[in-house]
PDB file of C-alpha atoms in Angstrom:
ATOM      1  CA  MET A   1     -11.528 -16.411  19.247  1.00 45.00           C
ATOM      2  CA  ASN A   2     -10.896 -19.993  20.278  1.00 43.00           C
ATOM      3  CA  SER A   3     -12.750 -23.129  19.317  1.00 43.00           C
ATOM      4  CA  THR A   4     -14.766 -24.873  21.990  1.00 41.00           C
ATOM      5  CA  ILE A   5     -13.667 -28.366  20.967  1.00 43.00           C
ATOM      6  CA  PRO A   6     -12.660 -30.529  23.925  1.00 45.00           C
ATOM      7  CA  SER A   7      -8.895 -31.047  24.251  1.00 46.00           C
ATOM      8  CA  ASN A   8      -9.212 -34.823  24.549  1.00 49.00           C
ATOM      9  CA  VAL A   9     -10.322 -35.166  20.911  1.00 50.00           C
ATOM     10  CA  SER A  10      -7.298 -36.327  18.902  1.00 69.00           C
ATOM     11  CA  PHE A  11      -8.295 -34.956  15.503  1.00 84.00           C
ATOM     12  CA  VAL A  12     -10.421 -31.858  14.939  1.00 91.00           C
ATOM     13  CA  GLN A  13     -11.380 -30.557  11.510  1.00 92.00           C
ATOM     14  CA  PRO A  14     -13.248 -27.259  12.079  1.00 94.00           C
ATOM     15  CA  GLN A  15     -16.295 -26.361  10.034  1.00 95.00           C
ATOM     16  CA  PHE A  16     -14.897 -22.889   9.409  1.00 95.00           C
ATOM     17  CA  PHE A  17     -11.983 -20.529  10.022  1.00 97.00           C
ATOM     18  CA  TYR A  18     -12.010 -16.845  10.959  1.00 97.00           C
ATOM     19  CA  ILE A  19      -9.737 -14.589   8.858  1.00 96.00           C
ATOM     20  CA  ASN A  20      -8.515 -11.937  11.264  1.00 92.00           C
ATOM     21  CA  GLY A  21      -6.942  -9.434   8.869  1.00 90.00           C
ATOM     22  CA  PHE A  22      -5.877  -6.050  10.215  1.00 85.00           C
ATOM     23  CA  SER A  23      -6.356  -5.210  13.866  1.00 80.00           C
ATOM     24  CA  ASN A  24      -7.211  -1.771  15.292  1.00 80.00           C
ATOM     25  CA  ILE A  25      -6.543   0.269  12.129  1.00 81.00           C
ATOM     26  CA  PRO A  26      -8.977   3.188  11.709  1.00 83.00           C
ATOM     27  CA  HIS A  27     -10.616   3.725   8.296  1.00 84.00           C
ATOM     28  CA  VAL A  28      -9.168   0.441   7.039  1.00 86.00           C
ATOM     29  CA  LYS A  29     -12.124   0.055   4.658  1.00 86.00           C
ATOM     30  CA  TYR A  30     -10.533   2.722   2.444  1.00 91.00           C
ATOM     31  CA  TYR A  31      -7.692   0.270   1.833  1.00 91.00           C
ATOM     32  CA  TYR A  32     -10.088  -2.395   0.600  1.00 89.00           C
ATOM     33  CA  THR A  33     -11.837   0.202  -1.573  1.00 91.00           C
ATOM     34  CA  PHE A  34      -8.416   0.946  -3.072  1.00 94.00           C
ATOM     35  CA  LEU A  35      -8.040  -2.777  -3.795  1.00 94.00           C
ATOM     36  CA  CYS A  36     -11.298  -2.611  -5.793  1.00 94.00           C
ATOM     37  CA  PHE A  37      -9.589  -0.053  -8.026  1.00 96.00           C
ATOM     38  CA  VAL A  38      -6.436  -2.207  -8.229  1.00 96.00           C
ATOM     39  CA  PHE A  39      -8.488  -5.257  -9.266  1.00 97.00           C
ATOM     40  CA  THR A  40     -10.373  -3.319 -11.955  1.00 97.00           C
ATOM     41  CA  VAL A  41      -7.154  -1.950 -13.484  1.00 97.00           C
ATOM     42  CA  THR A  42      -5.528  -5.403 -13.265  1.00 97.00           C
ATOM     43  CA  VAL A  43      -8.352  -7.094 -15.175  1.00 97.00           C
ATOM     44  CA  LEU A  44      -8.600  -4.356 -17.819  1.00 96.00           C
ATOM     45  CA  GLY A  45      -4.826  -4.031 -18.273  1.00 95.00           C
ATOM     46  CA  ASN A  46      -4.109  -7.736 -18.544  1.00 97.00           C
ATOM     47  CA  SER A  47      -7.123  -8.314 -20.800  1.00 96.00           C
ATOM     48  CA  PHE A  48      -5.809  -5.565 -23.089  1.00 94.00           C
ATOM     49  CA  ILE A  49      -2.274  -6.966 -23.305  1.00 95.00           C
ATOM     50  CA  MET A  50      -3.700 -10.453 -23.965  1.00 96.00           C
ATOM     51  CA  LEU A  51      -5.916  -9.042 -26.736  1.00 95.00           C
ATOM     52  CA  ILE A  52      -3.000  -7.203 -28.387  1.00 94.00           C
ATOM     53  CA  ILE A  53      -0.787 -10.296 -28.326  1.00 94.00           C
ATOM     54  CA  TYR A  54      -3.625 -12.470 -29.661  1.00 95.00           C
ATOM     55  CA  VAL A  55      -4.587 -10.244 -32.633  1.00 93.00           C
ATOM     56  CA  GLU A  56      -1.118  -9.019 -33.689  1.00 92.00           C
ATOM     57  CA  GLN A  57       0.795 -11.623 -35.704  1.00 92.00           C
ATOM     58  CA  SER A  58       4.099  -9.838 -35.032  1.00 90.00           C
ATOM     59  CA  LEU A  59       3.755 -10.755 -31.341  1.00 93.00           C
ATOM     60  CA  HIS A  60       3.228 -14.464 -31.963  1.00 94.00           C
ATOM     61  CA  THR A  61       6.740 -15.263 -30.733  1.00 95.00           C
ATOM     62  CA  PRO A  62       8.071 -17.375 -27.829  1.00 96.00           C
ATOM     63  CA  LYS A  63       8.751 -14.254 -25.743  1.00 95.00           C
ATOM     64  CA  TYR A  64       5.181 -13.021 -26.076  1.00 95.00           C
ATOM     65  CA  VAL A  65       3.777 -16.469 -25.448  1.00 96.00           C
ATOM     66  CA  ALA A  66       5.399 -16.101 -22.011  1.00 96.00           C
ATOM     67  CA  VAL A  67       4.149 -12.501 -21.658  1.00 95.00           C
ATOM     68  CA  PHE A  68       0.611 -13.673 -22.536  1.00 97.00           C
ATOM     69  CA  HIS A  69       0.980 -16.438 -19.944  1.00 97.00           C
ATOM     70  CA  LEU A  70       2.131 -13.905 -17.325  1.00 97.00           C
ATOM     71  CA  ALA A  71      -0.965 -11.785 -18.046  1.00 97.00           C
ATOM     72  CA  VAL A  72      -3.211 -14.846 -17.567  1.00 97.00           C
ATOM     73  CA  VAL A  73      -1.452 -15.765 -14.315  1.00 97.00           C
ATOM     74  CA  ASP A  74      -1.608 -12.168 -13.037  1.00 97.00           C
ATOM     75  CA  MET A  75      -5.333 -11.912 -13.739  1.00 97.00           C
ATOM     76  CA  CYS A  76      -6.098 -15.309 -12.201  1.00 97.00           C
ATOM     77  CA  GLY A  77      -3.962 -14.550  -9.139  1.00 97.00           C
ATOM     78  CA  SER A  78      -5.703 -11.223  -8.527  1.00 97.00           C
ATOM     79  CA  THR A  79      -9.104 -12.867  -9.051  1.00 97.00           C
ATOM     80  CA  ALA A  80      -8.237 -15.573  -6.498  1.00 97.00           C
ATOM     81  CA  LEU A  81      -7.166 -12.980  -3.916  1.00 96.00           C
ATOM     82  CA  ILE A  82      -8.779  -9.539  -4.192  1.00 96.00           C
ATOM     83  CA  PRO A  83     -12.537 -10.280  -4.564  1.00 96.00           C
ATOM     84  CA  LYS A  84     -12.359 -12.625  -1.564  1.00 95.00           C
ATOM     85  CA  MET A  85     -10.488  -9.963   0.459  1.00 94.00           C
ATOM     86  CA  ILE A  86     -13.153  -7.399  -0.411  1.00 93.00           C
ATOM     87  CA  GLU A  87     -15.965  -9.792   0.498  1.00 93.00           C
ATOM     88  CA  THR A  88     -14.194 -10.763   3.732  1.00 93.00           C
ATOM     89  CA  PHE A  89     -13.319  -7.341   5.109  1.00 90.00           C
ATOM     90  CA  LEU A  90     -15.382  -4.727   3.265  1.00 88.00           C
ATOM     91  CA  PHE A  91     -18.605  -6.698   3.782  1.00 89.00           C
ATOM     92  CA  ASP A  92     -17.675  -8.195   7.187  1.00 87.00           C
ATOM     93  CA  SER A  93     -17.710 -11.831   6.080  1.00 93.00           C
ATOM     94  CA  GLN A  94     -14.627 -13.048   7.904  1.00 95.00           C
ATOM     95  CA  PHE A  95     -15.792 -16.627   8.455  1.00 97.00           C
ATOM     96  CA  ILE A  96     -14.817 -19.049   5.705  1.00 97.00           C
ATOM     97  CA  THR A  97     -15.649 -22.732   5.445  1.00 97.00           C
ATOM     98  CA  TYR A  98     -12.877 -25.283   5.937  1.00 97.00           C
ATOM     99  CA  GLU A  99     -13.122 -26.474   2.333  1.00 97.00           C
ATOM    100  CA  GLY A 100     -13.321 -22.901   1.017  1.00 97.00           C
ATOM    101  CA  CYS A 101     -10.217 -22.022   3.016  1.00 98.00           C
ATOM    102  CA  LEU A 102      -8.196 -24.883   1.497  1.00 98.00           C
ATOM    103  CA  ALA A 103      -9.353 -23.845  -2.001  1.00 98.00           C
ATOM    104  CA  ASN A 104      -8.369 -20.228  -1.309  1.00 98.00           C
ATOM    105  CA  MET A 105      -4.961 -21.374  -0.042  1.00 98.00           C
ATOM    106  CA  PHE A 106      -4.394 -23.482  -3.170  1.00 98.00           C
ATOM    107  CA  PHE A 107      -5.224 -20.840  -5.777  1.00 98.00           C
ATOM    108  CA  VAL A 108      -3.511 -17.859  -4.112  1.00 97.00           C
ATOM    109  CA  HIS A 109      -0.251 -19.739  -3.546  1.00 97.00           C
ATOM    110  CA  LEU A 110      -0.383 -21.441  -6.955  1.00 98.00           C
ATOM    111  CA  PHE A 111      -0.621 -18.193  -8.901  1.00 97.00           C
ATOM    112  CA  THR A 112       2.000 -16.481  -6.729  1.00 96.00           C
ATOM    113  CA  PHE A 113       4.458 -19.263  -7.530  1.00 97.00           C
ATOM    114  CA  MET A 114       3.419 -19.187 -11.196  1.00 98.00           C
ATOM    115  CA  GLN A 115       4.274 -15.475 -11.403  1.00 97.00           C
ATOM    116  CA  SER A 116       7.749 -16.261 -10.059  1.00 97.00           C
ATOM    117  CA  LEU A 117       8.354 -19.108 -12.486  1.00 98.00           C
ATOM    118  CA  THR A 118       6.988 -17.197 -15.483  1.00 97.00           C
ATOM    119  CA  LEU A 119       9.432 -14.363 -14.750  1.00 97.00           C
ATOM    120  CA  LEU A 120      12.160 -17.022 -14.812  1.00 97.00           C
ATOM    121  CA  ALA A 121      10.941 -18.245 -18.221  1.00 97.00           C
ATOM    122  CA  LEU A 122      11.117 -14.666 -19.528  1.00 97.00           C
ATOM    123  CA  ALA A 123      14.642 -14.304 -18.091  1.00 97.00           C
ATOM    124  CA  TYR A 124      15.687 -17.474 -19.943  1.00 97.00           C
ATOM    125  CA  ASP A 125      14.330 -15.966 -23.174  1.00 96.00           C
ATOM    126  CA  ARG A 126      16.365 -12.754 -22.683  1.00 95.00           C
ATOM    127  CA  PHE A 127      19.476 -14.738 -21.675  1.00 96.00           C
ATOM    128  CA  VAL A 128      19.453 -16.801 -24.876  1.00 96.00           C
ATOM    129  CA  ALA A 129      18.546 -13.785 -27.050  1.00 94.00           C
ATOM    130  CA  ILE A 130      21.544 -11.745 -25.872  1.00 94.00           C
ATOM    131  CA  CYS A 131      24.138 -14.400 -25.010  1.00 94.00           C
ATOM    132  CA  PHE A 132      23.422 -16.723 -27.974  1.00 94.00           C
ATOM    133  CA  PRO A 133      21.727 -14.486 -30.594  1.00 92.00           C
ATOM    134  CA  LEU A 134      22.664 -16.668 -33.588  1.00 93.00           C
ATOM    135  CA  LYS A 135      21.129 -19.747 -31.965  1.00 95.00           C
ATOM    136  CA  TYR A 136      18.090 -17.992 -30.472  1.00 95.00           C
ATOM    137  CA  HIS A 137      15.543 -19.241 -33.006  1.00 95.00           C
ATOM    138  CA  ILE A 138      16.913 -22.779 -32.689  1.00 96.00           C
ATOM    139  CA  ILE A 139      16.937 -22.868 -28.871  1.00 96.00           C
ATOM    140  CA  ILE A 140      13.801 -20.786 -28.189  1.00 97.00           C
ATOM    141  CA  THR A 141      10.740 -21.907 -30.147  1.00 97.00           C
ATOM    142  CA  THR A 142       7.046 -21.402 -29.545  1.00 96.00           C
ATOM    143  CA  THR A 143       6.632 -25.131 -28.922  1.00 96.00           C
ATOM    144  CA  GLY A 144       9.611 -25.148 -26.569  1.00 96.00           C
ATOM    145  CA  MET A 145       8.262 -22.189 -24.595  1.00 97.00           C
ATOM    146  CA  GLY A 146       4.913 -23.965 -24.352  1.00 97.00           C
ATOM    147  CA  LYS A 147       6.650 -27.019 -22.881  1.00 97.00           C
ATOM    148  CA  ILE A 148       8.525 -24.832 -20.379  1.00 98.00           C
ATOM    149  CA  LEU A 149       5.271 -23.193 -19.255  1.00 98.00           C
ATOM    150  CA  ALA A 150       3.543 -26.568 -18.974  1.00 98.00           C
ATOM    151  CA  GLY A 151       6.450 -27.826 -16.864  1.00 98.00           C
ATOM    152  CA  ILE A 152       6.263 -24.937 -14.421  1.00 98.00           C
ATOM    153  CA  TRP A 153       2.515 -25.512 -14.014  1.00 98.00           C
ATOM    154  CA  ILE A 154       3.211 -29.116 -13.031  1.00 98.00           C
ATOM    155  CA  LEU A 155       5.984 -28.086 -10.628  1.00 98.00           C
ATOM    156  CA  ALA A 156       4.020 -25.307  -8.907  1.00 98.00           C
ATOM    157  CA  ALA A 157       0.794 -27.317  -8.714  1.00 98.00           C
ATOM    158  CA  GLY A 158       2.637 -30.321  -7.268  1.00 98.00           C
ATOM    159  CA  VAL A 159       4.154 -28.294  -4.420  1.00 98.00           C
ATOM    160  CA  VAL A 160       0.899 -26.469  -3.611  1.00 98.00           C
ATOM    161  CA  ILE A 161      -1.173 -29.678  -3.733  1.00 98.00           C
ATOM    162  CA  ALA A 162       1.275 -31.227  -1.252  1.00 98.00           C
ATOM    163  CA  ALA A 163       0.965 -28.185   1.052  1.00 98.00           C
ATOM    164  CA  VAL A 164      -2.835 -28.268   0.955  1.00 98.00           C
ATOM    165  CA  GLY A 165      -2.837 -32.052   1.394  1.00 97.00           C
ATOM    166  CA  PHE A 166      -0.640 -31.863   4.505  1.00 97.00           C
ATOM    167  CA  THR A 167      -2.845 -29.060   5.881  1.00 97.00           C
ATOM    168  CA  SER A 168      -5.937 -31.243   5.512  1.00 96.00           C
ATOM    169  CA  LYS A 169      -4.283 -33.779   7.854  1.00 96.00           C
ATOM    170  CA  LEU A 170      -3.787 -31.235  10.650  1.00 96.00           C
ATOM    171  CA  SER A 171      -5.906 -31.033  13.775  1.00 95.00           C
ATOM    172  CA  PHE A 172      -7.138 -27.629  14.993  1.00 94.00           C
ATOM    173  CA  CYS A 173      -8.243 -28.009  18.602  1.00 89.00           C
ATOM    174  CA  LYS A 174      -7.092 -24.628  19.957  1.00 84.00           C
ATOM    175  CA  SER A 175      -7.894 -21.782  17.586  1.00 91.00           C
ATOM    176  CA  ILE A 176      -9.644 -21.144  14.286  1.00 94.00           C
ATOM    177  CA  VAL A 177      -8.351 -17.557  13.910  1.00 95.00           C
ATOM    178  CA  ILE A 178      -6.036 -17.000  10.931  1.00 95.00           C
ATOM    179  CA  ASP A 179      -3.732 -14.009  11.485  1.00 91.00           C
ATOM    180  CA  SER A 180      -3.554 -13.086   7.818  1.00 93.00           C
ATOM    181  CA  TYR A 181      -5.671 -11.557   5.048  1.00 94.00           C
ATOM    182  CA  PHE A 182      -6.376 -14.883   3.309  1.00 96.00           C
ATOM    183  CA  CYS A 183      -6.031 -18.598   4.074  1.00 97.00           C
ATOM    184  CA  ASP A 184      -2.250 -18.391   4.220  1.00 96.00           C
ATOM    185  CA  HIS A 185      -0.465 -21.724   4.587  1.00 96.00           C
ATOM    186  CA  GLY A 186       2.097 -20.493   7.144  1.00 94.00           C
ATOM    187  CA  PRO A 187      -0.235 -19.003   9.771  1.00 93.00           C
ATOM    188  CA  ILE A 188      -2.651 -21.931   9.405  1.00 96.00           C
ATOM    189  CA  TYR A 189      -0.209 -24.808   9.907  1.00 96.00           C
ATOM    190  CA  ARG A 190       1.476 -23.000  12.823  1.00 94.00           C
ATOM    191  CA  MET A 191      -1.798 -22.805  14.773  1.00 94.00           C
ATOM    192  CA  SER A 192      -2.502 -26.548  14.526  1.00 94.00           C
ATOM    193  CA  CYS A 193      -2.195 -28.753  17.594  1.00 92.00           C
ATOM    194  CA  SER A 194      -0.811 -31.807  15.776  1.00 91.00           C
ATOM    195  CA  ASP A 195       2.511 -32.599  14.115  1.00 93.00           C
ATOM    196  CA  ASN A 196       3.008 -29.919  11.455  1.00 95.00           C
ATOM    197  CA  PHE A 197       6.588 -30.820  10.488  1.00 96.00           C
ATOM    198  CA  PRO A 198       5.561 -31.980   6.951  1.00 97.00           C
ATOM    199  CA  ASN A 199       3.964 -28.557   6.422  1.00 97.00           C
ATOM    200  CA  TYR A 200       7.132 -26.846   7.618  1.00 96.00           C
ATOM    201  CA  VAL A 201       9.195 -28.905   5.171  1.00 97.00           C
ATOM    202  CA  ILE A 202       6.909 -28.277   2.183  1.00 97.00           C
ATOM    203  CA  ALA A 203       6.818 -24.538   3.025  1.00 96.00           C
ATOM    204  CA  LYS A 204      10.620 -24.425   2.955  1.00 95.00           C
ATOM    205  CA  ILE A 205      10.711 -26.455  -0.273  1.00 96.00           C
ATOM    206  CA  GLY A 206       8.151 -24.154  -1.889  1.00 96.00           C
ATOM    207  CA  THR A 207       9.980 -20.994  -0.820  1.00 94.00           C
ATOM    208  CA  THR A 208      13.336 -22.365  -1.962  1.00 96.00           C
ATOM    209  CA  ILE A 209      12.377 -23.988  -5.287  1.00 97.00           C
ATOM    210  CA  LEU A 210       9.625 -21.638  -6.422  1.00 96.00           C
ATOM    211  CA  LEU A 211      10.792 -18.253  -5.109  1.00 96.00           C
ATOM    212  CA  ALA A 212      14.465 -18.211  -4.040  1.00 96.00           C
ATOM    213  CA  ALA A 213      15.800 -20.457  -6.834  1.00 97.00           C
ATOM    214  CA  PRO A 214      14.064 -18.541  -9.664  1.00 98.00           C
ATOM    215  CA  LEU A 215      15.344 -15.234  -8.264  1.00 97.00           C
ATOM    216  CA  THR A 216      18.886 -16.651  -8.042  1.00 97.00           C
ATOM    217  CA  LEU A 217      18.709 -17.968 -11.613  1.00 98.00           C
ATOM    218  CA  ILE A 218      17.306 -14.650 -12.895  1.00 97.00           C
ATOM    219  CA  LEU A 219      20.105 -12.684 -11.232  1.00 97.00           C
ATOM    220  CA  SER A 220      22.675 -15.157 -12.595  1.00 97.00           C
ATOM    221  CA  SER A 221      21.234 -14.789 -16.103  1.00 97.00           C
ATOM    222  CA  TYR A 222      21.623 -11.023 -15.911  1.00 96.00           C
ATOM    223  CA  VAL A 223      25.232 -11.362 -14.779  1.00 96.00           C
ATOM    224  CA  CYS A 224      25.824 -13.390 -17.958  1.00 96.00           C
ATOM    225  CA  ILE A 225      23.877 -10.817 -19.996  1.00 94.00           C
ATOM    226  CA  ILE A 226      26.013  -7.958 -18.639  1.00 93.00           C
ATOM    227  CA  VAL A 227      29.207  -9.889 -19.453  1.00 93.00           C
ATOM    228  CA  ALA A 228      27.919 -10.544 -22.982  1.00 92.00           C
ATOM    229  CA  LEU A 229      26.971  -6.874 -23.454  1.00 90.00           C
ATOM    230  CA  LEU A 230      30.432  -5.713 -22.375  1.00 89.00           C
ATOM    231  CA  LYS A 231      31.868  -7.739 -25.250  1.00 87.00           C
ATOM    232  CA  ILE A 232      29.773  -5.845 -27.804  1.00 82.00           C
ATOM    233  CA  ALA A 233      31.959  -3.194 -29.414  1.00 70.00           C
ATOM    234  CA  SER A 234      29.211  -0.761 -30.409  1.00 83.00           C
ATOM    235  CA  GLU A 235      27.708   1.225 -27.519  1.00 84.00           C
ATOM    236  CA  GLU A 236      24.559   1.789 -29.564  1.00 85.00           C
ATOM    237  CA  GLU A 237      24.043  -1.977 -30.008  1.00 85.00           C
ATOM    238  CA  ARG A 238      24.759  -2.485 -26.305  1.00 85.00           C
ATOM    239  CA  ILE A 239      22.068   0.016 -25.295  1.00 86.00           C
ATOM    240  CA  LYS A 240      19.609  -1.421 -27.819  1.00 85.00           C
ATOM    241  CA  ALA A 241      20.125  -4.956 -26.443  1.00 85.00           C
ATOM    242  CA  MET A 242      19.756  -3.785 -22.842  1.00 86.00           C
ATOM    243  CA  LYS A 243      16.510  -1.949 -23.665  1.00 86.00           C
ATOM    244  CA  THR A 244      14.935  -5.293 -24.551  1.00 86.00           C
ATOM    245  CA  CYS A 245      15.487  -6.329 -20.906  1.00 91.00           C
ATOM    246  CA  THR A 246      14.160  -3.139 -19.261  1.00 91.00           C
ATOM    247  CA  SER A 247      10.533  -4.228 -18.893  1.00 90.00           C
ATOM    248  CA  HIS A 248      11.497  -7.610 -17.508  1.00 93.00           C
ATOM    249  CA  LEU A 249      13.943  -6.110 -15.000  1.00 94.00           C
ATOM    250  CA  ILE A 250      11.243  -3.758 -13.666  1.00 93.00           C
ATOM    251  CA  LEU A 251       8.802  -6.666 -13.289  1.00 93.00           C
ATOM    252  CA  VAL A 252      11.424  -8.727 -11.452  1.00 95.00           C
ATOM    253  CA  ALA A 253      12.193  -5.847  -9.074  1.00 94.00           C
ATOM    254  CA  MET A 254       8.504  -5.186  -8.348  1.00 93.00           C
ATOM    255  CA  PHE A 255       7.755  -8.835  -7.644  1.00 94.00           C
ATOM    256  CA  TYR A 256      10.834 -10.007  -5.744  1.00 95.00           C
ATOM    257  CA  LEU A 257      12.013  -6.933  -3.793  1.00 92.00           C
ATOM    258  CA  PRO A 258       8.944  -6.676  -1.490  1.00 89.00           C
ATOM    259  CA  ILE A 259       8.848 -10.446  -0.921  1.00 88.00           C
ATOM    260  CA  SER A 260      12.596 -10.563  -0.194  1.00 90.00           C
ATOM    261  CA  ALA A 261      12.380  -7.561   2.147  1.00 88.00           C
ATOM    262  CA  ILE A 262       9.522  -9.112   4.120  1.00 86.00           C
ATOM    263  CA  TYR A 263      11.275 -12.486   4.335  1.00 83.00           C
ATOM    264  CA  ILE A 264      14.577 -10.965   5.478  1.00 86.00           C
ATOM    265  CA  ALA A 265      12.866  -8.666   7.997  1.00 85.00           C
ATOM    266  CA  ALA A 266      10.858 -11.591   9.423  1.00 78.00           C
ATOM    267  CA  ASN A 267      14.081 -13.534  10.028  1.00 79.00           C
ATOM    268  CA  ILE A 268      15.886 -10.576  11.616  1.00 86.00           C
ATOM    269  CA  THR A 269      13.195  -9.073  13.816  1.00 82.00           C
ATOM    270  CA  THR A 270       9.555  -9.438  14.834  1.00 79.00           C
ATOM    271  CA  ILE A 271       7.193  -7.809  12.348  1.00 81.00           C
ATOM    272  CA  HIS A 272       3.872  -6.433  13.556  1.00 81.00           C
ATOM    273  CA  PRO A 273       1.021  -8.441  11.973  1.00 81.00           C
ATOM    274  CA  ASN A 274      -0.484  -5.298  10.416  1.00 86.00           C
ATOM    275  CA  THR A 275       2.856  -4.397   8.793  1.00 85.00           C
ATOM    276  CA  ARG A 276       3.258  -7.913   7.426  1.00 84.00           C
ATOM    277  CA  ILE A 277      -0.315  -8.006   6.098  1.00 88.00           C
ATOM    278  CA  ILE A 278      -0.189  -4.663   4.292  1.00 88.00           C
ATOM    279  CA  SER A 279       3.293  -5.388   2.882  1.00 88.00           C
ATOM    280  CA  THR A 280       2.443  -8.851   1.588  1.00 90.00           C
ATOM    281  CA  SER A 281      -0.990  -7.827   0.287  1.00 92.00           C
ATOM    282  CA  LEU A 282       0.483  -4.918  -1.689  1.00 90.00           C
ATOM    283  CA  SER A 283       3.314  -7.101  -3.049  1.00 90.00           C
ATOM    284  CA  SER A 284       0.663  -9.604  -4.184  1.00 92.00           C
ATOM    285  CA  THR A 285      -1.699  -7.101  -5.816  1.00 95.00           C
ATOM    286  CA  ILE A 286       0.363  -4.212  -7.252  1.00 94.00           C
ATOM    287  CA  PRO A 287       2.711  -6.173  -9.614  1.00 94.00           C
ATOM    288  CA  PRO A 288      -0.185  -7.856 -11.515  1.00 96.00           C
ATOM    289  CA  MET A 289      -1.710  -4.398 -12.015  1.00 95.00           C
ATOM    290  CA  MET A 290       1.562  -2.797 -13.176  1.00 94.00           C
ATOM    291  CA  ASN A 291       2.884  -5.597 -15.425  1.00 92.00           C
ATOM    292  CA  PRO A 292       0.684  -4.851 -18.483  1.00 92.00           C
ATOM    293  CA  ILE A 293       1.221  -1.088 -18.065  1.00 91.00           C
ATOM    294  CA  ILE A 294       4.999  -1.547 -18.031  1.00 90.00           C
ATOM    295  CA  TYR A 295       4.974  -3.838 -21.073  1.00 84.00           C
ATOM    296  CA  THR A 296       2.746  -1.380 -22.948  1.00 80.00           C
ATOM    297  CA  MET A 297       4.818   1.679 -22.037  1.00 80.00           C
ATOM    298  CA  LYS A 298       8.334   0.226 -22.103  1.00 80.00           C
ATOM    299  CA  THR A 299       8.361  -2.280 -24.981  1.00 85.00           C
ATOM    300  CA  ASP A 300       8.728  -0.947 -28.530  1.00 84.00           C
ATOM    301  CA  GLU A 301       7.194  -4.086 -30.065  1.00 88.00           C
ATOM    302  CA  VAL A 302       4.036  -3.724 -27.972  1.00 89.00           C
ATOM    303  CA  ILE A 303       3.800   0.039 -28.617  1.00 88.00           C
ATOM    304  CA  LYS A 304       3.983  -0.601 -32.391  1.00 89.00           C
ATOM    305  CA  ALA A 305       1.379  -3.379 -32.099  1.00 89.00           C
ATOM    306  CA  VAL A 306      -0.962  -1.078 -30.127  1.00 87.00           C
ATOM    307  CA  LYS A 307      -0.606   1.650 -32.789  1.00 88.00           C
ATOM    308  CA  LYS A 308      -1.371  -0.870 -35.555  1.00 87.00           C
ATOM    309  CA  PHE A 309      -4.377  -2.133 -33.565  1.00 84.00           C
ATOM    310  CA  ASN A 310      -5.718   1.420 -33.157  1.00 85.00           C
ATOM    311  CA  GLU A 311      -5.168   2.269 -36.821  1.00 85.00           C
ATOM    312  CA  ARG A 312      -6.973  -0.917 -37.869  1.00 81.00           C
ATOM    313  CA  ASN A 313      -9.924  -0.061 -35.612  1.00 79.00           C
ATOM    314  CA  LYS A 314     -10.099   3.493 -37.022  1.00 79.00           C
ATOM    315  CA  THR A 315     -10.059   2.111 -40.568  1.00 79.00           C
ATOM    316  CA  ILE A 316     -12.892  -0.317 -39.782  1.00 76.00           C
ATOM    317  CA  LYS A 317     -14.947   2.482 -38.153  1.00 72.00           C
ATOM    318  CA  ASN A 318     -14.422   4.790 -41.161  1.00 73.00           C
ATOM    319  CA  GLN A 319     -15.484   2.028 -43.546  1.00 74.00           C
ATOM    320  CA  ASN A 320     -18.674   1.476 -41.544  1.00 71.00           C
ATOM    321  CA  LEU A 321     -19.616   5.173 -41.600  1.00 64.00           C
TER     322      LEU A 321
END
């Protein structure tokens, strides 16, 4: 589908874009039905973990401030992406207004970057807790964690605002078809017919600062953690300290491994659009669904808080009978 705008017009801002999505995949609507399930579990799971952290005083710590923040970011990110995908493809509404497309681009990319940076904040918490245990409560405070989270909001929002701002300056005189499942910055700026070098630069900056750098810092922090654990004489204490990192390590693997695999594959070979779309859409939707489940199942502090919450509810119900 190409626009019918004359080629002699220097700047063209289309009224709408067409989100192409998958091409020639039979029964693809089952995939979007599956995403309905994913979204429901994501909202319920993250709401539950937020509720537990809010009501249980024992979880009012810097670490769980960051976990609460991750739950908020996960829920907002899924809300920005999945309902629009379902509306677009399950109900055949693939046209999106120009302004709506820029808004969709902003929120999806913002919350993706925020997930990355929040995982880095959690890695910093674990790094200080294990490498500097005696200074943990001095270095990591609730106020300090709040400042860190505020800082990453400013950083992520600044980069995404710049990307959206540069996109709004592009001219689209050839095509309005976006070869993605949402208003993805990359496919959109590449199909413009004007100078898109600023978009290329901001895309590289965003990928480097908000995805690659956090992953590098997280991996570096765990190298330091392993070195610190090897210095602990007691194997029991070593295992106990490492268990506090298990949930975070699983979250890091779920978030970064698919993204890294897609990025590496794209630079080595040509990926079929359908493969890229299903890989990136799953890597964007499955981690937010799994994060609260992993924290509930794998973290002793949360398990104890859930048990206390259930016991309190049973007590209240018995008193009301």
